[in-house]
Every structure is written in structure tokens, then in C-alpha cells.
CSV table of C-alpha atoms in Angstrom, one decimal:
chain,number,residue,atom,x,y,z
A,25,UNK,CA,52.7,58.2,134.0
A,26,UNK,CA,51.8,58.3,137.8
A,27,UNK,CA,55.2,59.8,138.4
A,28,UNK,CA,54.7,62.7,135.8
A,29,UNK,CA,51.6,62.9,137.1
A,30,UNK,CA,52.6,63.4,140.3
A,31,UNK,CA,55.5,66.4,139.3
A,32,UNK,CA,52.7,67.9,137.6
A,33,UNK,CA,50.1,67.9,140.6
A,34,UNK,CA,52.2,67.5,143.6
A,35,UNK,CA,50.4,65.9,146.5
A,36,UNK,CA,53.2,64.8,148.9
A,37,UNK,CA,55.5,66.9,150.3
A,38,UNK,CA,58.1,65.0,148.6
A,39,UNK,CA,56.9,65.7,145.4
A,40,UNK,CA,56.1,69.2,146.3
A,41,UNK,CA,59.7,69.9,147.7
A,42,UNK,CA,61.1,68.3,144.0
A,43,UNK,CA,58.6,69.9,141.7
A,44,UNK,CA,59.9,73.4,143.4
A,45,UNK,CA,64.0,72.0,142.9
A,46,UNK,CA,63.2,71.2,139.3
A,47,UNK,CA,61.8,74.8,138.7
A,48,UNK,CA,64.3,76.5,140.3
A,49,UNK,CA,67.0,74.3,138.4
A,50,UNK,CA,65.2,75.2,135.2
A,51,UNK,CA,65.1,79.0,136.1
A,52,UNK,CA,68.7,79.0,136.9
A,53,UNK,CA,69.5,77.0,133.3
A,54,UNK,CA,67.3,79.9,131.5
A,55,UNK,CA,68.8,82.8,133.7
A,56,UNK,CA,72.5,81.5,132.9
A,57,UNK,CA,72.1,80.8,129.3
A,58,UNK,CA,69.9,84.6,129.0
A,59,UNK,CA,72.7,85.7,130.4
A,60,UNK,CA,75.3,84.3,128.3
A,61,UNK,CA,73.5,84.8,125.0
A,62,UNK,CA,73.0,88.7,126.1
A,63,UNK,CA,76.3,88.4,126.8
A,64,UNK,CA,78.1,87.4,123.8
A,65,UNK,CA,75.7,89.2,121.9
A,66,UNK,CA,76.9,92.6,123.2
A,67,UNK,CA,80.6,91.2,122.8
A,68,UNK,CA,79.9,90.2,119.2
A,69,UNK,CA,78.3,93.5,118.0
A,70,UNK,CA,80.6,96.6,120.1
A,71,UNK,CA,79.0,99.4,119.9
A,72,UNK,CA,79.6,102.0,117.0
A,73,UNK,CA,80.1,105.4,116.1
A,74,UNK,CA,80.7,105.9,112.8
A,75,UNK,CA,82.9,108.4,111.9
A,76,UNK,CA,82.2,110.6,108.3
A,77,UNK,CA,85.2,112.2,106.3
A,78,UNK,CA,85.0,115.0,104.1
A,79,UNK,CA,87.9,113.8,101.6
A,80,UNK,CA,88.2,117.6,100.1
A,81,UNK,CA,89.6,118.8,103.5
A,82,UNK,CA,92.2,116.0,104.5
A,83,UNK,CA,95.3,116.0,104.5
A,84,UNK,CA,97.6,113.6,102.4
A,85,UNK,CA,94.8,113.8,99.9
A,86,UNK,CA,93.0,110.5,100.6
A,87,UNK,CA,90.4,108.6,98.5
A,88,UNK,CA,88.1,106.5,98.7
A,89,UNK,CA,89.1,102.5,97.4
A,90,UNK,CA,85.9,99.8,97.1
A,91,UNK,CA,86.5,95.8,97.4
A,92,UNK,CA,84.2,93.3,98.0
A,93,UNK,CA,84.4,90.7,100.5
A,94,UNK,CA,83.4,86.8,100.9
A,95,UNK,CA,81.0,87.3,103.1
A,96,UNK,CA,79.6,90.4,103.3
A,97,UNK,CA,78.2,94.1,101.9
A,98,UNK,CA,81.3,95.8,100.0
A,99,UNK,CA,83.5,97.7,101.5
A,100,UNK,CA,85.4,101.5,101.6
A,101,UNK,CA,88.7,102.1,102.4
A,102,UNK,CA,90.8,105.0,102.5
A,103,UNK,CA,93.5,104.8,100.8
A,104,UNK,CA,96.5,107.6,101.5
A,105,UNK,CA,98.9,107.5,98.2
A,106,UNK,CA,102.5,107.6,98.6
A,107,UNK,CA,105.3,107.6,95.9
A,108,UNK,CA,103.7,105.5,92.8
A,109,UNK,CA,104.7,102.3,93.0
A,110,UNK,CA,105.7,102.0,96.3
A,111,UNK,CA,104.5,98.9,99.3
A,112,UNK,CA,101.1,99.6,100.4
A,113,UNK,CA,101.4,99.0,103.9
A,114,UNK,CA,97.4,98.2,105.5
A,115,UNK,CA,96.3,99.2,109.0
A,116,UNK,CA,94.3,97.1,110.6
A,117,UNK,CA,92.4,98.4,113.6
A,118,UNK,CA,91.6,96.6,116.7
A,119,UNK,CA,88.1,95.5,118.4
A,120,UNK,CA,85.7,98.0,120.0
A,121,UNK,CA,88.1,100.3,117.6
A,122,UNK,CA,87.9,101.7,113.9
A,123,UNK,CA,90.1,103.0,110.9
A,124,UNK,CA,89.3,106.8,112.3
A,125,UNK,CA,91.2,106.0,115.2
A,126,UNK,CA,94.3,105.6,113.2
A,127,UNK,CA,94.7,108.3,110.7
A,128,UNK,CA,97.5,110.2,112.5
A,129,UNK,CA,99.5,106.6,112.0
A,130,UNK,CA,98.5,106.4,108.2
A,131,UNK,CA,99.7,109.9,108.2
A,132,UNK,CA,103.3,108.8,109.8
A,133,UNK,CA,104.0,106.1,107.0
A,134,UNK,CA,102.3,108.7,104.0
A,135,UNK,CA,104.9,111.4,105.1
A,136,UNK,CA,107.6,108.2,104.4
A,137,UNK,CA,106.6,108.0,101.0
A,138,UNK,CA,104.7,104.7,101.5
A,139,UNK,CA,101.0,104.0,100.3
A,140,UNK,CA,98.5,103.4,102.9
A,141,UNK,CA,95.1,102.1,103.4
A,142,UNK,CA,92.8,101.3,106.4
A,143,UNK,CA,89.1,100.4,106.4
A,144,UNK,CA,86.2,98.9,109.4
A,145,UNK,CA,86.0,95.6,110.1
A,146,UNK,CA,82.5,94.2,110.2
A,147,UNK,CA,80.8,95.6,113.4
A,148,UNK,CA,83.1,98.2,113.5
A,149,UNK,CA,82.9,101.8,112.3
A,150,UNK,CA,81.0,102.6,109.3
A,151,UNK,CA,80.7,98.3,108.6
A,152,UNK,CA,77.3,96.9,110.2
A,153,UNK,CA,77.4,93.4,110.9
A,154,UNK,CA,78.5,91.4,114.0
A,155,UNK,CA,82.7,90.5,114.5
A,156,UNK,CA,84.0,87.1,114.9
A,157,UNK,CA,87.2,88.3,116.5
A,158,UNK,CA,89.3,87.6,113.9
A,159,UNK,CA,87.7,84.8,112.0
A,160,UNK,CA,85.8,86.3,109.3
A,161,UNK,CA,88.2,89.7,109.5
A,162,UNK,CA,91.0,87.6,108.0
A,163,UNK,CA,88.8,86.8,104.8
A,164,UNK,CA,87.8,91.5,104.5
A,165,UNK,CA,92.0,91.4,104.9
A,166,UNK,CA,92.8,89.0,102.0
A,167,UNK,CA,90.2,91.0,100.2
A,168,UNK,CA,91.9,94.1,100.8
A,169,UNK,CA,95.2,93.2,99.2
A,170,UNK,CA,93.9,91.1,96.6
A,171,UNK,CA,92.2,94.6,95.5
A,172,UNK,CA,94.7,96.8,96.3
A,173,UNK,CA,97.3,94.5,94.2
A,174,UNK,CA,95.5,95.3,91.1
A,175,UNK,CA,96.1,99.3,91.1
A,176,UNK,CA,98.6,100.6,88.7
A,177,UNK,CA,100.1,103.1,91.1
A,178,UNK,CA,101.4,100.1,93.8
A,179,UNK,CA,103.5,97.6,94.1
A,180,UNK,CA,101.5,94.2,93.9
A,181,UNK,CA,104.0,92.2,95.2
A,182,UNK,CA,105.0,94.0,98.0
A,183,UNK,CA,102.9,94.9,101.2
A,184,UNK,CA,102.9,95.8,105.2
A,185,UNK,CA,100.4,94.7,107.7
A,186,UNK,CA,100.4,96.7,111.2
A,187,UNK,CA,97.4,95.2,113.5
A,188,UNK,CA,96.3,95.3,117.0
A,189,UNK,CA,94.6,93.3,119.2
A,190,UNK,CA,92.0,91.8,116.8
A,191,UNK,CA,93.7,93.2,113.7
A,192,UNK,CA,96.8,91.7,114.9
A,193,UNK,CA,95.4,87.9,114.9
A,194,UNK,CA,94.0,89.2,111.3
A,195,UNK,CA,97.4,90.4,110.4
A,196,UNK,CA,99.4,87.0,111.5
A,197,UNK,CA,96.8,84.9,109.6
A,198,UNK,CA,97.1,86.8,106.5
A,199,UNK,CA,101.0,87.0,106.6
A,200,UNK,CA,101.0,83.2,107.1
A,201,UNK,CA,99.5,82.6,103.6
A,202,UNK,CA,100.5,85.7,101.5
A,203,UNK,CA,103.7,86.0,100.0
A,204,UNK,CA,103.2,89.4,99.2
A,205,UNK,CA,103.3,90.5,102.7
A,206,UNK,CA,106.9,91.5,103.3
A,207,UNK,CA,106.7,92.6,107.1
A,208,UNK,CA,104.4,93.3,109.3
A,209,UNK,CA,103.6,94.4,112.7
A,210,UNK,CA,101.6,93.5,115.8
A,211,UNK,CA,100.6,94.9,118.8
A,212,UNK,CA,99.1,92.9,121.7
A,213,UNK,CA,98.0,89.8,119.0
A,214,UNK,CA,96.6,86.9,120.0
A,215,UNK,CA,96.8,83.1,118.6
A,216,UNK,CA,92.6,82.3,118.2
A,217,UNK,CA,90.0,84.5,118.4
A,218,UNK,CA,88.8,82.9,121.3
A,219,UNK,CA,91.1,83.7,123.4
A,220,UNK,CA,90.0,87.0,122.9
A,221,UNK,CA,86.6,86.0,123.9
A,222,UNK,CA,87.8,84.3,127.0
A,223,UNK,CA,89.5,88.3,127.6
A,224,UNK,CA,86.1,89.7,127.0
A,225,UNK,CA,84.1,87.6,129.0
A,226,UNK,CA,86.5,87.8,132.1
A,227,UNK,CA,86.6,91.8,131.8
A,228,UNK,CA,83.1,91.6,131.9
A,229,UNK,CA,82.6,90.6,135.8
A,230,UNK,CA,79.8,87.8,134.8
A,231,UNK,CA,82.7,84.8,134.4
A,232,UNK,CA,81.8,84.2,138.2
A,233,UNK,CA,78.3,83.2,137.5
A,234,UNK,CA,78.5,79.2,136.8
A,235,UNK,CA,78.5,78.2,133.5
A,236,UNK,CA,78.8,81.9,132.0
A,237,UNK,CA,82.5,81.0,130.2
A,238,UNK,CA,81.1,77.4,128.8
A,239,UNK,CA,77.9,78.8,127.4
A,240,UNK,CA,79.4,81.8,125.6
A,241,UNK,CA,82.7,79.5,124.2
A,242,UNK,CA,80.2,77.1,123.0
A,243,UNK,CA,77.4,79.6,121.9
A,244,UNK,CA,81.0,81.7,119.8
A,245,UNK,CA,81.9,78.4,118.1
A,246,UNK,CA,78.3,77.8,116.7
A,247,UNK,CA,78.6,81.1,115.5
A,248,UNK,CA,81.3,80.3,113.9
A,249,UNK,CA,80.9,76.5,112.9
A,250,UNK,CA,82.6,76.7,109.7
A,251,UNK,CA,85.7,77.5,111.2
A,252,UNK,CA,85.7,74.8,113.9
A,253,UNK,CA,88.9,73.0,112.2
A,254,UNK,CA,91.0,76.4,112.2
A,255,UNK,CA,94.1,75.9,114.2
A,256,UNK,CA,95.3,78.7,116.0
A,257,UNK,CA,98.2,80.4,114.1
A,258,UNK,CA,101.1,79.6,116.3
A,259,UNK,CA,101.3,76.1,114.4
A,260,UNK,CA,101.1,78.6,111.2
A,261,UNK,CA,104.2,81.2,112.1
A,262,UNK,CA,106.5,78.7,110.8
A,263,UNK,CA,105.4,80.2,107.0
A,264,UNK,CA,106.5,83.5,108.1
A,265,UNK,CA,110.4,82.6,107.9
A,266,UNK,CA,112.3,85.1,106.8
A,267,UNK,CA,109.7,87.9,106.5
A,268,UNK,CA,110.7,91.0,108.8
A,269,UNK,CA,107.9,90.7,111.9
A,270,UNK,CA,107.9,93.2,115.2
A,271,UNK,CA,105.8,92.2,118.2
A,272,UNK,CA,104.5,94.6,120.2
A,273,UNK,CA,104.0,94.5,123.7
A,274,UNK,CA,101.9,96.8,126.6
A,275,UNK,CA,101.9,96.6,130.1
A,276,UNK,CA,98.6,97.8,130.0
A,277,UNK,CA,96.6,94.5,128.6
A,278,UNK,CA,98.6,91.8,130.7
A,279,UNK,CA,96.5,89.1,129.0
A,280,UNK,CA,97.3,89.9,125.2
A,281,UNK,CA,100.6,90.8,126.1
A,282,UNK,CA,101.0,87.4,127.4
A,283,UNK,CA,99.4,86.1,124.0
A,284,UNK,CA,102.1,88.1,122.2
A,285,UNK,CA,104.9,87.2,123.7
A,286,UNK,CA,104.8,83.8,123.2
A,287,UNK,CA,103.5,84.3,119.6
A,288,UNK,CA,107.3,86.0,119.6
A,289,UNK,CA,108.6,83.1,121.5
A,290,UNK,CA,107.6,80.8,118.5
A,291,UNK,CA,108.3,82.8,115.4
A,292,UNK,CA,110.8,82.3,113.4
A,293,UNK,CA,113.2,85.0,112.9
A,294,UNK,CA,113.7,87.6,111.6
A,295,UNK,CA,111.7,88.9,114.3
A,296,UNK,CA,112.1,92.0,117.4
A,297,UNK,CA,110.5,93.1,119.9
A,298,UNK,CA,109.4,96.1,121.9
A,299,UNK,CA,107.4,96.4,124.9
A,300,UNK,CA,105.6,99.5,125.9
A,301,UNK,CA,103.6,100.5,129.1
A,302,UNK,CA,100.4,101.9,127.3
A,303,UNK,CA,98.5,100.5,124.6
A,304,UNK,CA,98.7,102.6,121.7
A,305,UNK,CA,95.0,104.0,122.2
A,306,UNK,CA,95.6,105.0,125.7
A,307,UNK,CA,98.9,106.7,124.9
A,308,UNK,CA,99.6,110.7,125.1
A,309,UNK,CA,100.3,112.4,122.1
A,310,UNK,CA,104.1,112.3,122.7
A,311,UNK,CA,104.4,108.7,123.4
A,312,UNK,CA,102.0,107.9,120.6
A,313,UNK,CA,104.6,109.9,118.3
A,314,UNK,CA,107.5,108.2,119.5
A,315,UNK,CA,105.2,104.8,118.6
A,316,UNK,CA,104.6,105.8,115.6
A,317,UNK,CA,108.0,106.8,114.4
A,318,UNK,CA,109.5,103.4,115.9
A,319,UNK,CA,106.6,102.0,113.1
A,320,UNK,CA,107.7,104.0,110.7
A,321,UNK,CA,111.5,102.7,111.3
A,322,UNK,CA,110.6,99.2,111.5
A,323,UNK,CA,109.2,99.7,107.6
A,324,UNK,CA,111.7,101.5,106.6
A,325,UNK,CA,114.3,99.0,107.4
A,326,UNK,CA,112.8,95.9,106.6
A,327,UNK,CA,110.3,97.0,103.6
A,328,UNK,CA,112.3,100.5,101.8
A,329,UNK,CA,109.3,103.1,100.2
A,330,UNK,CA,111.2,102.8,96.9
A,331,UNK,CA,109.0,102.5,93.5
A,332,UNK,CA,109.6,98.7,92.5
A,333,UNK,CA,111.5,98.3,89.2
């Protein structure tokens, strides 16, 4: 008690010189975890701009398609229709990104006779909520199909996946445990969302303050608690045996690129693929053609727009 005592009411200059290094450690424990929480906070919910379509005025005569999700407010898609009973082949954008950002791609695989659809991820777009990098996202995905399979005008036992970044991790999971995904492709996809977060917090300049990278991994796996046994999907790619898959590569993310490659490295074939020196949202709009027609001839070949029998 006399020791407390003491903390609390120095009177020696010992005590007075370890009462102020005790403050100052517990100021610096507050500042760092602040900082971290803020931190992954703004990581976890990007900032939006919703984008509003007037259905009436697009082209490819698009419409709106409802599902619900696990965990979550329902969700709206758009979905493009191609010849009836044809694949559906489902975009899935990337973080800090949305399905507005990838309507002249839908537009690409429409004009090839294939159905399309593309919808926000939570946090994203027109979808409130906060992202898990993947986690969650793979659950809206599963949702997606399992909807989409019950139209009359699709093939239900046929569909393409073509992700990035974020919505390439969503992509791989889903492709891992669907049969009904009969190719797919990524583009700068990653094995566990928080590797992602590692990206993040290193592009963010505050991975140099002590303790920063440990307090946001740990405070991203509370988040996410109920999926603290999910293995990364490398040790899952073994399931995609003989289902067409193109990995996509840019110069321009070094980190995910690295990711993807050795997601290549361990998938089973069939598998190609292509590296390119911009991401696809940083492209012009010649180079984003040519990327989108190399897209469209991946599908074609592996996953023909014919009407199933």
C-alpha cells in the first residue's frame, strides 16, 4: 500500500522520475492503440460514393436482381441478360472499388452472348456496412449464385467468377466449394484477407510507429473471430482441378502480384497466366479494351455462351 501510495503522491525523486515513466508509457499505449483503432477503422469502412442508374437509359437493357445475404441488409444487383440459358458469369469488384466501375467489362461479356451480373460488396458502393476483406464477401458471393441459379432464363449449373483484388480472394473461395463455377478469373488475388490488411496498413505510412501492424492484425481478427479457423485458400486450390482458371498479374501492385503468382504457382491446372503493367483501374481506355477482350477470350474458350441443353 505504501508503494501505491507513494506512485500516487510522489515524494522522492525516485518516485517522481517513475510516476512520470509510467505516464508517459501509458500515453504512448493509448496513442498507439488510438491510432491503430482509427486506423483500421478507416481501412474497414473505404469511403463511398454511391453511384445511381437510371435502368431506362442503359445500354444492354439491365435490371435490377434482389438476394439476401447471411449477414446482412438484402442486396441489388444488376443483372445484364445474354442469350437465355446461357453461363452467368459474376463480376466481383475490388476494395475501395464498386460494381459502377465495371460496367464497360459487363458490357464486353453481354456483347458475347453471356449473362452478367455485378453488385457492392458491404462497405462498398450503394451497400453500407464495414468490409472484412474478403471474409464476409465470400458468404454475399455464394448468395449471389445460389439466387441467380434459380432464374428460368440461366444456366444453373454453369457460372464465371472474374474478381480483383478483394473480389479475387472472394472469387477463389467460392470456386473452391462450388461446382457450378466452371472458370473463373483473377486479378491481383490474394490467399487471406489479411494479407490484404498487412498491404493496407503498410501503404498507409503509420506501420513505422511500434506496435501499429500488431494492434490492427489483432484488433481485424476480433472483428472477425468467427472466422479465426479459416485457412487461407492455397491449402483449398487443390478443389479447383480441372476447372479453367487465369491469374492475372500487374506490375503496378508488386505486393498482390506477388500473392498471385504463387496462388498460380500452387493451382492445379488447367490454369494461365498473364501479367500486365497496370492494374485494370489505372489502365487507358485502349489497354483496358485489349484487357477486356483477353476476358472475354479466356470465357469463350473455357466456358462457350451456348444455351445449355
Amino acid at each position: 500500500m505504501a508503494v501505491l501510495s507513494e506512485l500516487r503522491y510522489p515524494t522522492t525523486r525516485i518516485a517522481k522520475v517513475l510516476s512520470a515513466f509510467l505516464a508517459l508509457a501509458l500515453f504512448a499505449v493509448v496513442s498507439v492503440a488510438t491510432i491503430s483503432g482509427f486506423l483500421l477503422y478507416q481501412i474497414l469502412r473505404p469511403p463511398r460514393s454511391p453511384v445511381t442508374f437510371d435502368l431506362n437509359v442503359m445500354m444492354g437493357q439491365p435490371s435490377d436482381f434482389g438476394f439476401s445475404v447471411p449477414d446482412g441488409p438484402d442486396r441489388t444487383g444488376l443483372f445484364f441478360p445474354g442469350l437465355r440459358g446461357a453461363p452467368t458469369i459474376v463480376i466481383c469488384h475490388g476494395y475501395m472499388s464498386q460494381r459502377a466501375d465495371l460496367l464497360t467489362l459487363a458490357s464486353a461479356l453481354q456483347d458475347h452472348e453471356y449473362n452478367v451480373f455485378l453488385f457492392d460488396f458491404a462497405g462498398h458502393g450503394s451497400t453500407p456496412g464495414l468490409t472484412s476483406l474478403g471474409y464476409k464477401e465470400t458468404g454475399e458471393l455464394s448468395a449471389a449464385l445460389q439466387a441467380l441459379a434459380g432464374r428460368n432464363d440461366v444456366d444453373p449449373k454453369h457460372f464465371g467468377l472474374w474478381g480483383v483484388d478483394m473480389g479475387g480472394y472472394v472469387a477463389l473461395e467460392v470456386a473452391t466449394s462450388d461446382p457450378r463455377v466452371a472458370a473463373f478469373a483473377v486479378d491481383n488475388a490474394y490467399a487471406d484477407p489479411k494479407q490484404m490488411l498487412n498491404l493496407q496498413v503498410a501503404h498507409s505510412g503509420l506501420s513505422i510507429v511500434p506496435y501499429v501492424v500488431q494492434l490492427t492484425d489483432f484488433g481485424f481478427r476480433m472483428l472477425n473471430y468467427q472466422f479465426r479457423n479459416e485457412p487461407p485458400v492455397t491449402g483449398k486450390l487443390i478443389h479447383t482441378k480441372g476447372v479453367p482458371k487465369l491469374f492475372i498479374l500487374s506490375d503496378e501492385r508488386p505486393g498482390l502480384a506477388q500473392y498471385s503468382l504463387d496462388l498460380f504457382l500452387r493451382a492445379p491446372e488447367p490454369k494461365q497466366m498473364q501479367r500486365d503493367r497496370l492494374s485494370y483501374s489505372d489502365m487507358t481506355d485502349e489497354d483496358r479494351h485489349a484487357y477486356e477482350n483477353q476476358i472475354v477470350t479466356f470465357f469463350l474458350q473455357n466456358m462457350p455462351a451456348s444455351a445449355a441443353p
